[in-house]
Amino acid sequence: MSEKEIAAAAEPEEEEELVDPYEKLRDECRATTKCAEALEKLNSCNDRVNSKSKTSEICVEEVMDYFHCVDHCAAKNLFKYLK
C-alpha cells in the first residue's frame, strides 16, 4: 500500500449532511401568497403591539394562522419524502 492509500484510508469519509424534508417544505410554503399574507398580518400585529406601552393584545390568533398555513401546506407533501 502506498502512502497516499494509507492516508486516504485513515481519513474518515465525509457523510452527506442530512436535510430535513419538512423544513425544506416549510420554507417553500412560507413563500406562497397565502402564507405571505398571514405573515404580513402577523408582522402588522407585532408592530401594533410593540408601538403601545400598555396593551392586552398578544397576536396569538395571527401566530396560529401563520403556523397553520405553513404546516398545512407542508404536511400535504411530506409523505412523499418518508420511507
mmCIF file with all atom_site columns, C-alpha atoms in Angstrom:
data_model
loop_
_atom_site.group_PDB
_atom_site.id
_atom_site.type_symbol
_atom_site.label_atom_id
_atom_site.label_alt_id
_atom_site.label_comp_id
_atom_site.label_asym_id
_atom_site.label_entity_id
_atom_site.label_seq_id
_atom_site.pdbx_PDB_ins_code
_atom_site.Cartn_x
_atom_site.Cartn_y
_atom_site.Cartn_z
_atom_site.occupancy
_atom_site.B_iso_or_equiv
_atom_site.pdbx_formal_charge
_atom_site.auth_seq_id
_atom_site.auth_comp_id
_atom_site.auth_asym_id
_atom_site.auth_atom_id
_atom_site.pdbx_PDB_model_num
ATOM 1  C CA . MET A 1 1  ? 0.000   0.000  0.000  1.00 0.00 ? 1  MET A CA 1
ATOM 2  C CA . SER A 1 2  ? 1.346   3.413  -0.915 1.00 0.00 ? 2  SER A CA 1
ATOM 3  C CA . GLU A 1 3  ? 1.462   6.382  1.467  1.00 0.00 ? 3  GLU A CA 1
ATOM 4  C CA . LYS A 1 4  ? -1.415  8.050  -0.396 1.00 0.00 ? 4  LYS A CA 1
ATOM 5  C CA . GLU A 1 5  ? -3.601  4.963  0.001  1.00 0.00 ? 5  GLU A CA 1
ATOM 6  C CA . ILE A 1 6  ? -2.784  4.755  3.702  1.00 0.00 ? 6  ILE A CA 1
ATOM 7  C CA . ALA A 1 7  ? -3.558  8.453  4.201  1.00 0.00 ? 7  ALA A CA 1
ATOM 8  C CA . ALA A 1 8  ? -6.819  8.139  2.268  1.00 0.00 ? 8  ALA A CA 1
ATOM 9  C CA . ALA A 1 9  ? -7.832  5.104  4.330  1.00 0.00 ? 9  ALA A CA 1
ATOM 10 C CA . ALA A 1 10 ? -7.080  6.941  7.574  1.00 0.00 ? 10 ALA A CA 1
ATOM 11 C CA . GLU A 1 11 ? -9.276  9.936  6.703  1.00 0.00 ? 11 GLU A CA 1
ATOM 12 C CA . PRO A 1 12 ? -12.897 9.492  7.723  1.00 0.00 ? 12 PRO A CA 1
ATOM 13 C CA . GLU A 1 13 ? -15.337 9.557  4.857  1.00 0.00 ? 13 GLU A CA 1
ATOM 14 C CA . GLU A 1 14 ? -17.415 12.696 4.726  1.00 0.00 ? 14 GLU A CA 1
ATOM 15 C CA . GLU A 1 15 ? -21.034 11.942 5.353  1.00 0.00 ? 15 GLU A CA 1
ATOM 16 C CA . GLU A 1 16 ? -23.670 13.726 3.373  1.00 0.00 ? 16 GLU A CA 1
ATOM 17 C CA . GLU A 1 17 ? -25.373 16.286 5.575  1.00 0.00 ? 17 GLU A CA 1
ATOM 18 C CA . LEU A 1 18 ? -28.954 15.270 6.207  1.00 0.00 ? 18 LEU A CA 1
ATOM 19 C CA . VAL A 1 19 ? -31.612 17.793 5.303  1.00 0.00 ? 19 VAL A CA 1
ATOM 20 C CA . ASP A 1 20 ? -34.983 17.618 6.981  1.00 0.00 ? 20 ASP A CA 1
ATOM 21 C CA . PRO A 1 21 ? -37.542 17.499 4.149  1.00 0.00 ? 21 PRO A CA 1
ATOM 22 C CA . TYR A 1 22 ? -40.168 19.056 6.427  1.00 0.00 ? 22 TYR A CA 1
ATOM 23 C CA . GLU A 1 23 ? -38.018 22.160 6.922  1.00 0.00 ? 23 GLU A CA 1
ATOM 24 C CA . LYS A 1 24 ? -37.448 22.401 3.168  1.00 0.00 ? 24 LYS A CA 1
ATOM 25 C CA . LEU A 1 25 ? -41.185 22.131 2.520  1.00 0.00 ? 25 LEU A CA 1
ATOM 26 C CA . ARG A 1 26 ? -41.975 24.699 5.203  1.00 0.00 ? 26 ARG A CA 1
ATOM 27 C CA . ASP A 1 27 ? -39.511 27.133 3.621  1.00 0.00 ? 27 ASP A CA 1
ATOM 28 C CA . GLU A 1 28 ? -41.229 26.671 0.264  1.00 0.00 ? 28 GLU A CA 1
ATOM 29 C CA . CYS A 1 29 ? -44.644 27.178 1.856  1.00 0.00 ? 29 CYS A CA 1
ATOM 30 C CA . ARG A 1 30 ? -43.571 30.379 3.588  1.00 0.00 ? 30 ARG A CA 1
ATOM 31 C CA . ALA A 1 31 ? -43.047 31.838 0.109  1.00 0.00 ? 31 ALA A CA 1
ATOM 32 C CA . THR A 1 32 ? -46.607 31.116 -1.040 1.00 0.00 ? 32 THR A CA 1
ATOM 33 C CA . THR A 1 33 ? -49.017 34.023 -1.411 1.00 0.00 ? 33 THR A CA 1
ATOM 34 C CA . LYS A 1 34 ? -51.427 32.703 1.201  1.00 0.00 ? 34 LYS A CA 1
ATOM 35 C CA . CYS A 1 35 ? -48.762 32.229 3.877  1.00 0.00 ? 35 CYS A CA 1
ATOM 36 C CA . ALA A 1 36 ? -47.059 35.505 2.976  1.00 0.00 ? 36 ALA A CA 1
ATOM 37 C CA . GLU A 1 37 ? -50.370 37.266 3.624  1.00 0.00 ? 37 GLU A CA 1
ATOM 38 C CA . ALA A 1 38 ? -50.657 35.551 7.008  1.00 0.00 ? 38 ALA A CA 1
ATOM 39 C CA . LEU A 1 39 ? -47.087 36.616 7.832  1.00 0.00 ? 39 LEU A CA 1
ATOM 40 C CA . GLU A 1 40 ? -47.907 40.197 6.853  1.00 0.00 ? 40 GLU A CA 1
ATOM 41 C CA . LYS A 1 41 ? -50.889 40.167 9.230  1.00 0.00 ? 41 LYS A CA 1
ATOM 42 C CA . LEU A 1 42 ? -48.632 38.790 11.983 1.00 0.00 ? 42 LEU A CA 1
ATOM 43 C CA . ASN A 1 43 ? -45.977 41.427 11.372 1.00 0.00 ? 43 ASN A CA 1
ATOM 44 C CA . SER A 1 44 ? -48.637 44.144 11.341 1.00 0.00 ? 44 SER A CA 1
ATOM 45 C CA . CYS A 1 45 ? -49.985 42.911 14.665 1.00 0.00 ? 45 CYS A CA 1
ATOM 46 C CA . ASN A 1 46 ? -46.478 42.751 16.158 1.00 0.00 ? 46 ASN A CA 1
ATOM 47 C CA . ASP A 1 47 ? -45.779 46.306 15.027 1.00 0.00 ? 47 ASP A CA 1
ATOM 48 C CA . ARG A 1 48 ? -49.073 47.471 16.526 1.00 0.00 ? 48 ARG A CA 1
ATOM 49 C CA . VAL A 1 49 ? -48.400 45.738 19.849 1.00 0.00 ? 49 VAL A CA 1
ATOM 50 C CA . ASN A 1 50 ? -44.803 46.961 20.031 1.00 0.00 ? 50 ASN A CA 1
ATOM 51 C CA . SER A 1 51 ? -45.898 50.547 19.367 1.00 0.00 ? 51 SER A CA 1
ATOM 52 C CA . LYS A 1 52 ? -48.053 50.610 22.517 1.00 0.00 ? 52 LYS A CA 1
ATOM 53 C CA . SER A 1 53 ? -46.703 50.692 26.035 1.00 0.00 ? 53 SER A CA 1
ATOM 54 C CA . LYS A 1 54 ? -49.764 49.073 27.619 1.00 0.00 ? 54 LYS A CA 1
ATOM 55 C CA . THR A 1 55 ? -51.882 46.648 25.672 1.00 0.00 ? 55 THR A CA 1
ATOM 56 C CA . SER A 1 56 ? -53.525 43.313 26.283 1.00 0.00 ? 56 SER A CA 1
ATOM 57 C CA . GLU A 1 57 ? -53.198 42.266 22.628 1.00 0.00 ? 57 GLU A CA 1
ATOM 58 C CA . ILE A 1 58 ? -50.668 39.470 22.071 1.00 0.00 ? 58 ILE A CA 1
ATOM 59 C CA . CYS A 1 59 ? -51.254 38.369 18.427 1.00 0.00 ? 59 CYS A CA 1
ATOM 60 C CA . VAL A 1 60 ? -52.000 34.731 19.281 1.00 0.00 ? 60 VAL A CA 1
ATOM 61 C CA . GLU A 1 61 ? -54.574 34.419 16.512 1.00 0.00 ? 61 GLU A CA 1
ATOM 62 C CA . GLU A 1 62 ? -52.139 35.755 13.906 1.00 0.00 ? 62 GLU A CA 1
ATOM 63 C CA . VAL A 1 63 ? -49.367 33.415 15.071 1.00 0.00 ? 63 VAL A CA 1
ATOM 64 C CA . MET A 1 64 ? -51.691 30.425 14.941 1.00 0.00 ? 64 MET A CA 1
ATOM 65 C CA . ASP A 1 65 ? -52.981 31.390 11.481 1.00 0.00 ? 65 ASP A CA 1
ATOM 66 C CA . TYR A 1 66 ? -49.461 31.754 10.121 1.00 0.00 ? 66 TYR A CA 1
ATOM 67 C CA . PHE A 1 67 ? -48.139 28.469 11.511 1.00 0.00 ? 67 PHE A CA 1
ATOM 68 C CA . HIS A 1 68 ? -51.307 26.659 10.472 1.00 0.00 ? 68 HIS A CA 1
ATOM 69 C CA . CYS A 1 69 ? -50.858 27.924 6.919  1.00 0.00 ? 69 CYS A CA 1
ATOM 70 C CA . VAL A 1 70 ? -47.221 26.834 6.730  1.00 0.00 ? 70 VAL A CA 1
ATOM 71 C CA . ASP A 1 71 ? -47.755 23.466 8.420  1.00 0.00 ? 71 ASP A CA 1
ATOM 72 C CA . HIS A 1 72 ? -50.885 22.645 6.427  1.00 0.00 ? 72 HIS A CA 1
ATOM 73 C CA . CYS A 1 73 ? -49.128 23.447 3.157  1.00 0.00 ? 73 CYS A CA 1
ATOM 74 C CA . ALA A 1 74 ? -46.024 21.404 4.065  1.00 0.00 ? 74 ALA A CA 1
ATOM 75 C CA . ALA A 1 75 ? -47.853 18.416 5.537  1.00 0.00 ? 75 ALA A CA 1
ATOM 76 C CA . LYS A 1 76 ? -49.709 17.536 2.349  1.00 0.00 ? 76 LYS A CA 1
ATOM 77 C CA . ASN A 1 77 ? -46.396 16.874 0.550  1.00 0.00 ? 77 ASN A CA 1
ATOM 78 C CA . LEU A 1 78 ? -44.349 15.484 3.428  1.00 0.00 ? 78 LEU A CA 1
ATOM 79 C CA . PHE A 1 79 ? -45.239 11.822 2.988  1.00 0.00 ? 79 PHE A CA 1
ATOM 80 C CA . LYS A 1 80 ? -43.618 11.745 -0.436 1.00 0.00 ? 80 LYS A CA 1
ATOM 81 C CA . TYR A 1 81 ? -40.254 12.006 1.386  1.00 0.00 ? 81 TYR A CA 1
ATOM 82 C CA . LEU A 1 82 ? -40.836 9.372  4.079  1.00 0.00 ? 82 LEU A CA 1
ATOM 83 C CA . LYS A 1 83 ? -39.595 5.826  3.654  1.00 0.00 ? 83 LYS A CA 1
#
